[in-house]
mmCIF file with all atom_site columns, C-alpha atoms and ligand atoms in Angstrom:
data_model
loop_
_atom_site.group_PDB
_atom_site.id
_atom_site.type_symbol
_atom_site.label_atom_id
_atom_site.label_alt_id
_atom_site.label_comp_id
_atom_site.label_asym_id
_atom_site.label_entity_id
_atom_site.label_seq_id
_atom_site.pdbx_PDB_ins_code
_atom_site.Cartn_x
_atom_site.Cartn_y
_atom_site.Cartn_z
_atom_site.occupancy
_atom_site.B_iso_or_equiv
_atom_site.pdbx_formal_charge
_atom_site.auth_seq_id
_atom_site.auth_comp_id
_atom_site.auth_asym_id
_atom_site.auth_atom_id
_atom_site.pdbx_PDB_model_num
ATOM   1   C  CA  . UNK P 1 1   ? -16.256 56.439 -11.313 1.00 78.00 ? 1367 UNK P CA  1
ATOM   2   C  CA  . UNK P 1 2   ? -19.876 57.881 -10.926 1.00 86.00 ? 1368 UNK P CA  1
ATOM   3   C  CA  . UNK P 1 3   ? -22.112 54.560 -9.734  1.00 96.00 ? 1369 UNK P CA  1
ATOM   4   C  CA  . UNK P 1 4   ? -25.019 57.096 -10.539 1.00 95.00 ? 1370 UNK P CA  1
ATOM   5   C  CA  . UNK P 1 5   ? -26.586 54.627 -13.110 1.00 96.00 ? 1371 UNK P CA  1
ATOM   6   C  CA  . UNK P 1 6   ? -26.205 51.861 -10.205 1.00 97.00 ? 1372 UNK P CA  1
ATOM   7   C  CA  . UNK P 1 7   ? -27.740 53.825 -7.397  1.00 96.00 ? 1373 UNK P CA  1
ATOM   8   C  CA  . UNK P 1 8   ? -29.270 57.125 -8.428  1.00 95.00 ? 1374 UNK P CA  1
ATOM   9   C  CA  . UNK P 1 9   ? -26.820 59.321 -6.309  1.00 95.00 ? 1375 UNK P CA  1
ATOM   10  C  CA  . UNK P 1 10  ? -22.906 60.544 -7.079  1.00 94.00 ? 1376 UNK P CA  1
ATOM   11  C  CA  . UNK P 1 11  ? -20.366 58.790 -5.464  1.00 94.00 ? 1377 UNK P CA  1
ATOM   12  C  CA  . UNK P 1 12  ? -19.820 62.018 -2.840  1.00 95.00 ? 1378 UNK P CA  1
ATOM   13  C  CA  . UNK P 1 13  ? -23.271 60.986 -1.844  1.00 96.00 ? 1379 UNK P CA  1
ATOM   14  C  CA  . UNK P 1 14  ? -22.773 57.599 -1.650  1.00 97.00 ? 1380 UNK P CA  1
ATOM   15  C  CA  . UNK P 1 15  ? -19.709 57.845 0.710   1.00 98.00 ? 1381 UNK P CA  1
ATOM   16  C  CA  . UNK P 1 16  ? -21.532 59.635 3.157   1.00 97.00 ? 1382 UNK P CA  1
ATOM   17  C  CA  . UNK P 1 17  ? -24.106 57.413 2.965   1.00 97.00 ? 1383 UNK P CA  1
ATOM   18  C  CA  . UNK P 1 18  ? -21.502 54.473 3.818   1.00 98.00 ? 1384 UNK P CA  1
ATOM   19  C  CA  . UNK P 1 19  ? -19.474 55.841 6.306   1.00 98.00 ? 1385 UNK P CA  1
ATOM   20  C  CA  . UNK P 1 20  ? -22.741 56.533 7.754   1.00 98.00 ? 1386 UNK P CA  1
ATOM   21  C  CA  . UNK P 1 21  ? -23.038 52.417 8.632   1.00 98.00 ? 1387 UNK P CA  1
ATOM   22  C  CA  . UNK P 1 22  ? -19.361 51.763 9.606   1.00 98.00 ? 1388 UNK P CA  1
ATOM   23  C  CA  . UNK P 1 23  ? -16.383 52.926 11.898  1.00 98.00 ? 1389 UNK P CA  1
ATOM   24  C  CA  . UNK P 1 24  ? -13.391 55.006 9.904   1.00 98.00 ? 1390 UNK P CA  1
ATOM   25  C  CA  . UNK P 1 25  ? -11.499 52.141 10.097  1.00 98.00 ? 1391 UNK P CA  1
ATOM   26  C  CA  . UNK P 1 26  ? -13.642 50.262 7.913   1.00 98.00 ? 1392 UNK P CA  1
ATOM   27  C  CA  . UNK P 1 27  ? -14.672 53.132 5.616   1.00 98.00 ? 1393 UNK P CA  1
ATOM   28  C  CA  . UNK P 1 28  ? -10.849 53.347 5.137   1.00 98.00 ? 1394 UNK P CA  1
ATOM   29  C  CA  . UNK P 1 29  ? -10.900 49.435 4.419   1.00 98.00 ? 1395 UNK P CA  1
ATOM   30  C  CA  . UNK P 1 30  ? -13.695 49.755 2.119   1.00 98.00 ? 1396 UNK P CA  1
ATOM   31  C  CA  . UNK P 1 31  ? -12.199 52.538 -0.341  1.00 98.00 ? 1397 UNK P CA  1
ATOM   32  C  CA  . UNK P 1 32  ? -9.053  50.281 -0.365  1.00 98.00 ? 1398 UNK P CA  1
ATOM   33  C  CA  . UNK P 1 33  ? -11.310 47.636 -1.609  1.00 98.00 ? 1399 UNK P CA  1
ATOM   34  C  CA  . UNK P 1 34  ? -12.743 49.535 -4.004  1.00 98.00 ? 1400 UNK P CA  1
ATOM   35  C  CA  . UNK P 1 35  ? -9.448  50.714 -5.653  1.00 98.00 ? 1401 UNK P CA  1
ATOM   36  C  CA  . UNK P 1 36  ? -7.936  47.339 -5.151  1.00 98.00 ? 1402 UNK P CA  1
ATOM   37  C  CA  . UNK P 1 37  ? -11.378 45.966 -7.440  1.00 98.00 ? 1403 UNK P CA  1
ATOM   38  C  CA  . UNK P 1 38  ? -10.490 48.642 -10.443 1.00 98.00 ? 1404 UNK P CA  1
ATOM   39  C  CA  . UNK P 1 39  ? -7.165  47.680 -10.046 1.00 98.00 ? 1405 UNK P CA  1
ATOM   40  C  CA  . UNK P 1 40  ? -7.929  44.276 -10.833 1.00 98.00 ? 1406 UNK P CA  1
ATOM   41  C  CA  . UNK P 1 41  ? -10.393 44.438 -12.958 1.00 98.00 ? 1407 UNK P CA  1
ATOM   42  C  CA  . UNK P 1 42  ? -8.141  47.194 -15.406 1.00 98.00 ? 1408 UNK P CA  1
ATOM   43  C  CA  . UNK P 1 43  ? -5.473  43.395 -15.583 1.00 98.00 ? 1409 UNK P CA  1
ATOM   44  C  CA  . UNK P 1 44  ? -8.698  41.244 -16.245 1.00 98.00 ? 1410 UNK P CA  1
ATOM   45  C  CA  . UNK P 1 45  ? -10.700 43.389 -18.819 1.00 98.00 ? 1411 UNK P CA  1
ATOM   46  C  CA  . UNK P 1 46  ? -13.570 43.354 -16.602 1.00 98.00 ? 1412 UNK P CA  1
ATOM   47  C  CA  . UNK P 1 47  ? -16.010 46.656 -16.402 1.00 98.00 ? 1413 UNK P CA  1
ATOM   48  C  CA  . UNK P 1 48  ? -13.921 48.811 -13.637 1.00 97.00 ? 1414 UNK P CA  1
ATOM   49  C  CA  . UNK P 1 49  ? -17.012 50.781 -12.410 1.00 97.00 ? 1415 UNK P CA  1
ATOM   50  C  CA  . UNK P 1 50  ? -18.823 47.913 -11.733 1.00 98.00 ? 1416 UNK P CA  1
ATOM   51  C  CA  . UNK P 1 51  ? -15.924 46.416 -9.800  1.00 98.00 ? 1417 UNK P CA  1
ATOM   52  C  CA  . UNK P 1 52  ? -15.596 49.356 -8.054  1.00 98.00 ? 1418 UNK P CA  1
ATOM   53  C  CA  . UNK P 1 53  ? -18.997 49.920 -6.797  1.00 98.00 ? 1419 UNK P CA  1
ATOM   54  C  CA  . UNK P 1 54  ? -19.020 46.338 -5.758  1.00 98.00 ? 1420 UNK P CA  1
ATOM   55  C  CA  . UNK P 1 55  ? -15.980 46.976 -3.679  1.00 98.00 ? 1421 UNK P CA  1
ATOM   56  C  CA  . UNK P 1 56  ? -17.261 50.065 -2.256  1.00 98.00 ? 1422 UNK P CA  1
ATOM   57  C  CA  . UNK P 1 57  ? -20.074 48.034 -0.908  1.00 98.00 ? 1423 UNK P CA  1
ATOM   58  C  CA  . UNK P 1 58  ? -19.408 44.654 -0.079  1.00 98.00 ? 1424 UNK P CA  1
ATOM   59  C  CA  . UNK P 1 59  ? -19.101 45.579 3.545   1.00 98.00 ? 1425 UNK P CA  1
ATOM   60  C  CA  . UNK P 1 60  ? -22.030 47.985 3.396   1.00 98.00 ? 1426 UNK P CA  1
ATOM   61  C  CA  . UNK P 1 61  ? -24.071 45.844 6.305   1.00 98.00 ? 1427 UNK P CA  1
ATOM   62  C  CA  . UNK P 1 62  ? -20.924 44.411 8.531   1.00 98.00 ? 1428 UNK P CA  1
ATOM   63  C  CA  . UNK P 1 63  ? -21.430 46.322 11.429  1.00 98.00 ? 1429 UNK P CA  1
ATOM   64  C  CA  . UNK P 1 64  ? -25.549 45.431 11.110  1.00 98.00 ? 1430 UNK P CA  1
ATOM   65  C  CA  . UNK P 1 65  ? -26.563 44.062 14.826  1.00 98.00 ? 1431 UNK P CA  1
ATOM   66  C  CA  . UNK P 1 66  ? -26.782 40.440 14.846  1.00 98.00 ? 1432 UNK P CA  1
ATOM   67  C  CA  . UNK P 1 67  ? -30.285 40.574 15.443  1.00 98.00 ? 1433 UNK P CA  1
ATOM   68  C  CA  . UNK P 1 68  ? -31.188 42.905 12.179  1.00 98.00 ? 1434 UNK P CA  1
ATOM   69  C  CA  . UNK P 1 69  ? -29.518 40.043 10.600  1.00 98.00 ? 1435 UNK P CA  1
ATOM   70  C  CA  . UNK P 1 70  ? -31.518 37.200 12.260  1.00 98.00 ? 1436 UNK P CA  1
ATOM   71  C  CA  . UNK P 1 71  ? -34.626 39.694 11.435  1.00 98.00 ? 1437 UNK P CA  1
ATOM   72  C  CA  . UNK P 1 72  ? -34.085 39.471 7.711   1.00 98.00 ? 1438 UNK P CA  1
ATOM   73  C  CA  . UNK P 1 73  ? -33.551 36.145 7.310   1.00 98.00 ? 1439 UNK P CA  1
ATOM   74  C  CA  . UNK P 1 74  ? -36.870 35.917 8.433   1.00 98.00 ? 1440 UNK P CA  1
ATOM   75  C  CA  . UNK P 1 75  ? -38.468 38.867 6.374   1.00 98.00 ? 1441 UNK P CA  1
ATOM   76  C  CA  . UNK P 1 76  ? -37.126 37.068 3.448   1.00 98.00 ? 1442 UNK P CA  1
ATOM   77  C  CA  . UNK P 1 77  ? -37.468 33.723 4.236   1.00 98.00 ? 1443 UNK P CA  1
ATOM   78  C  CA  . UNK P 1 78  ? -33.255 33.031 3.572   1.00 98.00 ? 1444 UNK P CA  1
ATOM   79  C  CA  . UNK P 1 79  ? -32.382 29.491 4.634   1.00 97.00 ? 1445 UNK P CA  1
ATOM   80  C  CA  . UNK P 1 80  ? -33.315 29.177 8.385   1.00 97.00 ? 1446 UNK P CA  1
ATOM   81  C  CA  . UNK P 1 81  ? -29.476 27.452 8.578   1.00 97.00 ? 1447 UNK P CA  1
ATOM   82  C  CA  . UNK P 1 82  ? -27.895 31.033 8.012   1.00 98.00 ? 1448 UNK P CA  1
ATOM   83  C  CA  . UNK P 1 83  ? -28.901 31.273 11.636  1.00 98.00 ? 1449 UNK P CA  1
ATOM   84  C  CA  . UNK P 1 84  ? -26.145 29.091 12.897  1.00 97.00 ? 1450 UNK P CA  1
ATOM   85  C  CA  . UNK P 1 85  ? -23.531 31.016 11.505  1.00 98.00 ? 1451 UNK P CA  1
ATOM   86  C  CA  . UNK P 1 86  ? -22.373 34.737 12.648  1.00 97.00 ? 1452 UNK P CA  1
ATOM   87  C  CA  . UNK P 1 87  ? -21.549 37.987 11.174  1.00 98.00 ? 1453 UNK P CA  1
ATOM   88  C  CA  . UNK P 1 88  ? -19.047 36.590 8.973   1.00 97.00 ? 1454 UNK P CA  1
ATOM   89  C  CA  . UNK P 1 89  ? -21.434 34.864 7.017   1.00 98.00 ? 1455 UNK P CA  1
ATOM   90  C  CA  . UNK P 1 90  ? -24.167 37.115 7.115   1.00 98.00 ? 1456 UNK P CA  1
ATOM   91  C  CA  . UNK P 1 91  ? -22.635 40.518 6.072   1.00 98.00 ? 1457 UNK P CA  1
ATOM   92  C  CA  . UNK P 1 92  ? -22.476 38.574 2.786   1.00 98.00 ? 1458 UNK P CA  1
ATOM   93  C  CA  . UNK P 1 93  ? -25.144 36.199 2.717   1.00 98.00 ? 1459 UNK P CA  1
ATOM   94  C  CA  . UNK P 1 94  ? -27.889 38.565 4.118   1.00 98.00 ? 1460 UNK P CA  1
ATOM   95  C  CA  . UNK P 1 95  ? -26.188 41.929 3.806   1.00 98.00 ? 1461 UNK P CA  1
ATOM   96  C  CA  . UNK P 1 96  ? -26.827 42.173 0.520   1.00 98.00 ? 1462 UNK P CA  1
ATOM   97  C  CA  . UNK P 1 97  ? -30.797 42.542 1.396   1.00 98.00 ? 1463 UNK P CA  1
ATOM   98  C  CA  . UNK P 1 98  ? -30.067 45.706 3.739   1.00 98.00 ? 1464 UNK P CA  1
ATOM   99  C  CA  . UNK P 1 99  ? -28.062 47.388 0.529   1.00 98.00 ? 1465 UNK P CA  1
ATOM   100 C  CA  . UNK P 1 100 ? -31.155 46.539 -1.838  1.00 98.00 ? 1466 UNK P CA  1
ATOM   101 C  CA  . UNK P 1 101 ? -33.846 48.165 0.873   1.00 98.00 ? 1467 UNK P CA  1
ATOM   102 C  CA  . UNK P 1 102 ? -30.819 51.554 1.156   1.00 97.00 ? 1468 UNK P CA  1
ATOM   103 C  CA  . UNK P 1 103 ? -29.347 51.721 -1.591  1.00 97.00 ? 1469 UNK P CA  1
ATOM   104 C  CA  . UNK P 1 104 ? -31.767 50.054 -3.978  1.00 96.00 ? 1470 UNK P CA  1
ATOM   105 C  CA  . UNK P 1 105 ? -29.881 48.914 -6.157  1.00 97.00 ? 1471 UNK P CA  1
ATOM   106 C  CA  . UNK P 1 106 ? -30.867 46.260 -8.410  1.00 97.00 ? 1472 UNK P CA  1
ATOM   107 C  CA  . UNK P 1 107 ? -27.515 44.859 -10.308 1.00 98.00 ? 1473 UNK P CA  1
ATOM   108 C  CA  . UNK P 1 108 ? -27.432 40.779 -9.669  1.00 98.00 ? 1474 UNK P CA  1
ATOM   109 C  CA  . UNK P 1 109 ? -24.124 40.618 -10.737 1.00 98.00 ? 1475 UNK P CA  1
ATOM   110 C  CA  . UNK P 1 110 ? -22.387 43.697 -8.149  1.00 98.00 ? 1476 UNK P CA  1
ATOM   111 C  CA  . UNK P 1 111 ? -24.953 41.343 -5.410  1.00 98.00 ? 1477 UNK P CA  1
ATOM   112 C  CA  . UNK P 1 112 ? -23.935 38.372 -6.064  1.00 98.00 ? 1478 UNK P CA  1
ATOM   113 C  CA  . UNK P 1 113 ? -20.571 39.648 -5.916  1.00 98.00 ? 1479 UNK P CA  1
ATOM   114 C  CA  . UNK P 1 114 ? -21.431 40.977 -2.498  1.00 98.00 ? 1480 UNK P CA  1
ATOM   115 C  CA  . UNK P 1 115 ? -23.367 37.906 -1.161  1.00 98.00 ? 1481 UNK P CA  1
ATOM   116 C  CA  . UNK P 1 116 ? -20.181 35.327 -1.750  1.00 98.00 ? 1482 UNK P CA  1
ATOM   117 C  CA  . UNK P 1 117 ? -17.487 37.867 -1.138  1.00 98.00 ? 1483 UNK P CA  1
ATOM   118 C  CA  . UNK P 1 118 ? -16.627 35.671 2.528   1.00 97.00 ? 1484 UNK P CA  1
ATOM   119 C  CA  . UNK P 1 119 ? -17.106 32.123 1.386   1.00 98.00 ? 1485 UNK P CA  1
ATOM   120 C  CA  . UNK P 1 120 ? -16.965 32.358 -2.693  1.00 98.00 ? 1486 UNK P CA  1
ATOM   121 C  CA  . UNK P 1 121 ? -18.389 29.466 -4.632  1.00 98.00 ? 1487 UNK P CA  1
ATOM   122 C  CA  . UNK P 1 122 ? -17.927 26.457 -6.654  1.00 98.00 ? 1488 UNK P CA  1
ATOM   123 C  CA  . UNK P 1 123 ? -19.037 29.161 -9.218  1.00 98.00 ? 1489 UNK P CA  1
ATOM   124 C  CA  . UNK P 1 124 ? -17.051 32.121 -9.337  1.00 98.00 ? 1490 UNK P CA  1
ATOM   125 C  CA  . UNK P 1 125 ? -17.748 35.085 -12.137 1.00 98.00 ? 1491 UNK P CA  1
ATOM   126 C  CA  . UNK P 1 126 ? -14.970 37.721 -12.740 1.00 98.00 ? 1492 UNK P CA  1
ATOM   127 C  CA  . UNK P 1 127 ? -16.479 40.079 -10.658 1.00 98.00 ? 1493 UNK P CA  1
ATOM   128 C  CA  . UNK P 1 128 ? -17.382 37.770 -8.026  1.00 98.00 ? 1494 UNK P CA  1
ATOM   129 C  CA  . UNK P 1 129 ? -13.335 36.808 -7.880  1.00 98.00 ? 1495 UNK P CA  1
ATOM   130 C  CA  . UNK P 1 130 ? -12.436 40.475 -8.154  1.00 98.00 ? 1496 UNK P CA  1
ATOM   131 C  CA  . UNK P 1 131 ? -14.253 41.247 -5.037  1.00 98.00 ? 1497 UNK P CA  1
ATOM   132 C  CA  . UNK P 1 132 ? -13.399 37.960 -3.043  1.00 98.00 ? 1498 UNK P CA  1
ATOM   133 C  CA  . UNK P 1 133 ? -9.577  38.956 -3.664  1.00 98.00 ? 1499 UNK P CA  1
ATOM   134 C  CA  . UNK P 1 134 ? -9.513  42.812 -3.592  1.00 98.00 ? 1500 UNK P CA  1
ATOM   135 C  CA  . UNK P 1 135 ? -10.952 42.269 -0.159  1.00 98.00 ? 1501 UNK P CA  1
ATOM   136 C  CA  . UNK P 1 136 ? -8.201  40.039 1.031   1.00 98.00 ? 1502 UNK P CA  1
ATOM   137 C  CA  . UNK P 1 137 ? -5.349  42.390 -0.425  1.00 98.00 ? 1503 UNK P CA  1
ATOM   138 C  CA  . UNK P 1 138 ? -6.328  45.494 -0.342  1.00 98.00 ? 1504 UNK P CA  1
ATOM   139 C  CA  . UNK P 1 139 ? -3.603  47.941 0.621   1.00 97.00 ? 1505 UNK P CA  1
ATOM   140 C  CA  . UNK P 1 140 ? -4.471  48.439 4.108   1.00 97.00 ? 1506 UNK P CA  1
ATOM   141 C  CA  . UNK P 1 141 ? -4.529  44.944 4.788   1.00 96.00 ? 1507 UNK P CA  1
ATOM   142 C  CA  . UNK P 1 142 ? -1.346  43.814 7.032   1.00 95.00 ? 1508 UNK P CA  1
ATOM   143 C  CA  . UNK P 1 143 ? -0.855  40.179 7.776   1.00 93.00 ? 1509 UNK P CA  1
ATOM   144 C  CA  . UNK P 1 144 ? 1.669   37.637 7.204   1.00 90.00 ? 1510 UNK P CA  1
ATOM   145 C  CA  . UNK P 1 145 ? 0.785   35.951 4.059   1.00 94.00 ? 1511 UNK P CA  1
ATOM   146 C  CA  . UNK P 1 146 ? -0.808  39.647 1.626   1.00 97.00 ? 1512 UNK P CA  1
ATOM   147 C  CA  . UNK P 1 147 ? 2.734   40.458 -0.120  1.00 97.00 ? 1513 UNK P CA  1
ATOM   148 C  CA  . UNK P 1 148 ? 2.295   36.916 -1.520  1.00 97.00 ? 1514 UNK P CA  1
ATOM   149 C  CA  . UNK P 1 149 ? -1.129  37.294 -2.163  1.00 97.00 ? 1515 UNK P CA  1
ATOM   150 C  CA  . UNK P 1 150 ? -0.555  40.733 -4.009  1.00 98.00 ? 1516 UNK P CA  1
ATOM   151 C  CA  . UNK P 1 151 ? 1.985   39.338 -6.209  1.00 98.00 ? 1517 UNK P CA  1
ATOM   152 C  CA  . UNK P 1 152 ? -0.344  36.067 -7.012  1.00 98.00 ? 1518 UNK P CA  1
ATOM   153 C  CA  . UNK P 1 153 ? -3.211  38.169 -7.355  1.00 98.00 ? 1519 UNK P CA  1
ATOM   154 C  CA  . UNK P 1 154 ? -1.251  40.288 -10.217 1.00 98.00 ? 1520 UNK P CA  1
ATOM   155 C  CA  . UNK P 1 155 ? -0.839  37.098 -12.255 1.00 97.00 ? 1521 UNK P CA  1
ATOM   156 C  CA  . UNK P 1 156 ? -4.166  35.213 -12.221 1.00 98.00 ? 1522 UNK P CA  1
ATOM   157 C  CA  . UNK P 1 157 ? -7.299  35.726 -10.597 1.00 98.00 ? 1523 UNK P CA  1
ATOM   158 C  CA  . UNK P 1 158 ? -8.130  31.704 -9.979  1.00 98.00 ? 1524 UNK P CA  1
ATOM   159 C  CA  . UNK P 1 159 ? -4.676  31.682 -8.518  1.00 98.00 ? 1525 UNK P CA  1
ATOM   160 C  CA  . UNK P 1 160 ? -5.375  34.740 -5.920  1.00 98.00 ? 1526 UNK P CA  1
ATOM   161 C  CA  . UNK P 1 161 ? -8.803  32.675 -5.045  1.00 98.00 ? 1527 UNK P CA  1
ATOM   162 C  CA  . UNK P 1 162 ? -6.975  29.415 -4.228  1.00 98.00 ? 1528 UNK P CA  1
ATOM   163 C  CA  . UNK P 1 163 ? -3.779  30.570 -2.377  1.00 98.00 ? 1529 UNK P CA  1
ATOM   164 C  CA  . UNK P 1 164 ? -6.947  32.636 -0.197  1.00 98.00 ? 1530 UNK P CA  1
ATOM   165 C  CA  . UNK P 1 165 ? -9.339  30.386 0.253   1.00 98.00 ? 1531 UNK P CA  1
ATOM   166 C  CA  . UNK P 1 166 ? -6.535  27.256 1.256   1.00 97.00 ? 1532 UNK P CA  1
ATOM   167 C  CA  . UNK P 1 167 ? -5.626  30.018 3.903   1.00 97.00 ? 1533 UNK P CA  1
ATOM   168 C  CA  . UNK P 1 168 ? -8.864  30.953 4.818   1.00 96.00 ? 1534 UNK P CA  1
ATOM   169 C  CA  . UNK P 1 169 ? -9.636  27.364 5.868   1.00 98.00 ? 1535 UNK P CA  1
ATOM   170 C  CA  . UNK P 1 170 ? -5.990  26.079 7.143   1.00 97.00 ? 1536 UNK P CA  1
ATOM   171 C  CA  . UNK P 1 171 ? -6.826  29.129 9.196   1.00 96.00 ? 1537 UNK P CA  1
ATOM   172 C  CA  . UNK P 1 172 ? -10.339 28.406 10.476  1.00 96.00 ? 1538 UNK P CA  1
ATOM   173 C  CA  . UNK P 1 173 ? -9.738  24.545 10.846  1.00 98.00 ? 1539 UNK P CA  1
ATOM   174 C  CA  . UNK P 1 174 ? -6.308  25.470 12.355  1.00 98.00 ? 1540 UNK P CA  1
ATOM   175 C  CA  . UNK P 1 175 ? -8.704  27.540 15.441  1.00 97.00 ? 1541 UNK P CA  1
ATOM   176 C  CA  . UNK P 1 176 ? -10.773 24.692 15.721  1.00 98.00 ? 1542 UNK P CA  1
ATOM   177 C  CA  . UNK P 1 177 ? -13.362 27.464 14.126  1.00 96.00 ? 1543 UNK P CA  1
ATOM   178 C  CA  . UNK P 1 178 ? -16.649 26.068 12.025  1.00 96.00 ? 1544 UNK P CA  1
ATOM   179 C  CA  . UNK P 1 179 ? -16.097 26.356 7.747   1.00 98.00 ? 1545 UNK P CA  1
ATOM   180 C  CA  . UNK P 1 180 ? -19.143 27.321 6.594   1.00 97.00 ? 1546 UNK P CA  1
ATOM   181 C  CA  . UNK P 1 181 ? -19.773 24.357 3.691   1.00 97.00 ? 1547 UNK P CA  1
ATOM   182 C  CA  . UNK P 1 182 ? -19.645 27.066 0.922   1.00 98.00 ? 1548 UNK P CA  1
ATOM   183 C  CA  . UNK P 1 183 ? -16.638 27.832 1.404   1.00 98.00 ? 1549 UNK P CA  1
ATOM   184 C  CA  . UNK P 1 184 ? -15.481 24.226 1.418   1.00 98.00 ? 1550 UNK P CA  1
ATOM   185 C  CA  . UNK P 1 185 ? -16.841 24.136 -1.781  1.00 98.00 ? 1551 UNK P CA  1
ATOM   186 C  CA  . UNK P 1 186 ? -15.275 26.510 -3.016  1.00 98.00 ? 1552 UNK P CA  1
ATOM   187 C  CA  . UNK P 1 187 ? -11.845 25.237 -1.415  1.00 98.00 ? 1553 UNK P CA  1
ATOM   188 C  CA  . UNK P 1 188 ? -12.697 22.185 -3.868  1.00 98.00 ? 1554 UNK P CA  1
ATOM   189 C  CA  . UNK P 1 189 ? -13.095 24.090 -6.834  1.00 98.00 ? 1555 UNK P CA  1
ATOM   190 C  CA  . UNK P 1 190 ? -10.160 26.050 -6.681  1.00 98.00 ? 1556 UNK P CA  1
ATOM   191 C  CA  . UNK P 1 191 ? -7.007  24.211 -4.675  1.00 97.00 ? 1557 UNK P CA  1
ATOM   192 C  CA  . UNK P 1 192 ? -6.189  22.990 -8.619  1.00 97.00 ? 1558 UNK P CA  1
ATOM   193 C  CA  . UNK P 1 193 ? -5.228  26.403 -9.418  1.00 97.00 ? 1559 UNK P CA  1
ATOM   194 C  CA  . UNK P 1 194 ? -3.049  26.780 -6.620  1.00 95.00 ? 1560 UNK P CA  1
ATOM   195 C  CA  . UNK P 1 195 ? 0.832   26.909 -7.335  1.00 81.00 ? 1561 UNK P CA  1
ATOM   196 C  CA  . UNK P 1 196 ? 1.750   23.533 -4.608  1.00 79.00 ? 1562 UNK P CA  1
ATOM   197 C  CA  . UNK P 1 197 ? -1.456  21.241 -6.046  1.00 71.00 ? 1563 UNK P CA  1
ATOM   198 C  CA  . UNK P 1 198 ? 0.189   18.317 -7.436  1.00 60.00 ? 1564 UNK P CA  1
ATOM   199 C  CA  . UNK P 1 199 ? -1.089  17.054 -10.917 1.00 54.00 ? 1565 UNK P CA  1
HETATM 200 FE FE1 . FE2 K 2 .   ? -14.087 43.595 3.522   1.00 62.66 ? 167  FE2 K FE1 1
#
């Protein structure tokens, strides 16, 4: 992988550049992502340096202070609602304005990719599944429920969306925690694909 056409600097440079923005932990988390997107973009004939790139920077902006985030939603007037929500959201939703200003890079697809890759959509590309799943199995990931969502994610990509996302919100709702309406949306558009929806 080189990303040079995407961003104008090797990958070597790149990586400082993001472990620059985030703890080890994370930089850790975010080279399992990226790895994790090749992987599954190599089962789903999808371009691997693209999904890789993507990977590498979908948390580019997650440890952003809130108010940098409340400070571009302003500078480019994003829906004022964003506001209500929190660094879940935003790292996403906004972040993806803090990697075009560093990183300039220009690729809608790898953004949008980036933008949804906490709350997904109704409308899900490839890449835009890729990303939403590598992040949730990743091999440094440990909680109950990622063996089964490795194995599912092997198999189908719709399938590794909707096993996530039904846990994503049985988890939120479970907390008592807000679900941001996106990703209820995309909870619609993808429980079909899950292995216990009834037909
Ligand atoms: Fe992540």
């Amino acid at each position: 992988m080189t990303y040079e056409s995407y961003v104008g600097m090797s990958r070597e440079e790149l990586l400082e550049k993001i472990a620059g923005q985030m703890s080890q932990r994370r930089f850790q988390h975010v080279l399992g992502v990226e790895k994790a997107a090749i992987h599954l973009a190599e089962l789903n004939n999808y371009d691997s340096e693209k999904a890789g790139l993507a990977g590498l920077l979908h948390d580019y902006a997650k440890e952003l202070p809130d108010q940098d985030f409340l400070d571009l939603i302003d500078k480019y007037n994003l829906d004022q609602d964003l506001k209500n929500w929190n660094n879940n959201v935003w790292h996403g939703m906004v972040g993806i304005y803090k990697i075009q200003e560093d990183l300039g890079l220009t690729d809608k697809e790898i953004l949008r990719a980036i933008e949804i890759h906490t709350v997904g959509s109704s409308q899900m590309t490839t890449l835009d599944k890729i990303v939403y799943v590598a992040d949730y199995i990743e091999h440094n990931r440990d909680f109950p429920l990622v063996e089964e969502a490795r194995v599912i994610a092997e198999q189908s990509l719709d399938k590794a969306v909707a096993y996530e996302t039904i846990n994503t919100v049985a988890f939120l709702a479970k907390k008592a925690q807000p679900i941001y309406p996106q990703t209820i949306e995309t909870y619609n558009a993808f429980c079909k694909y899950s292995e216990s929806a009834k037909g």
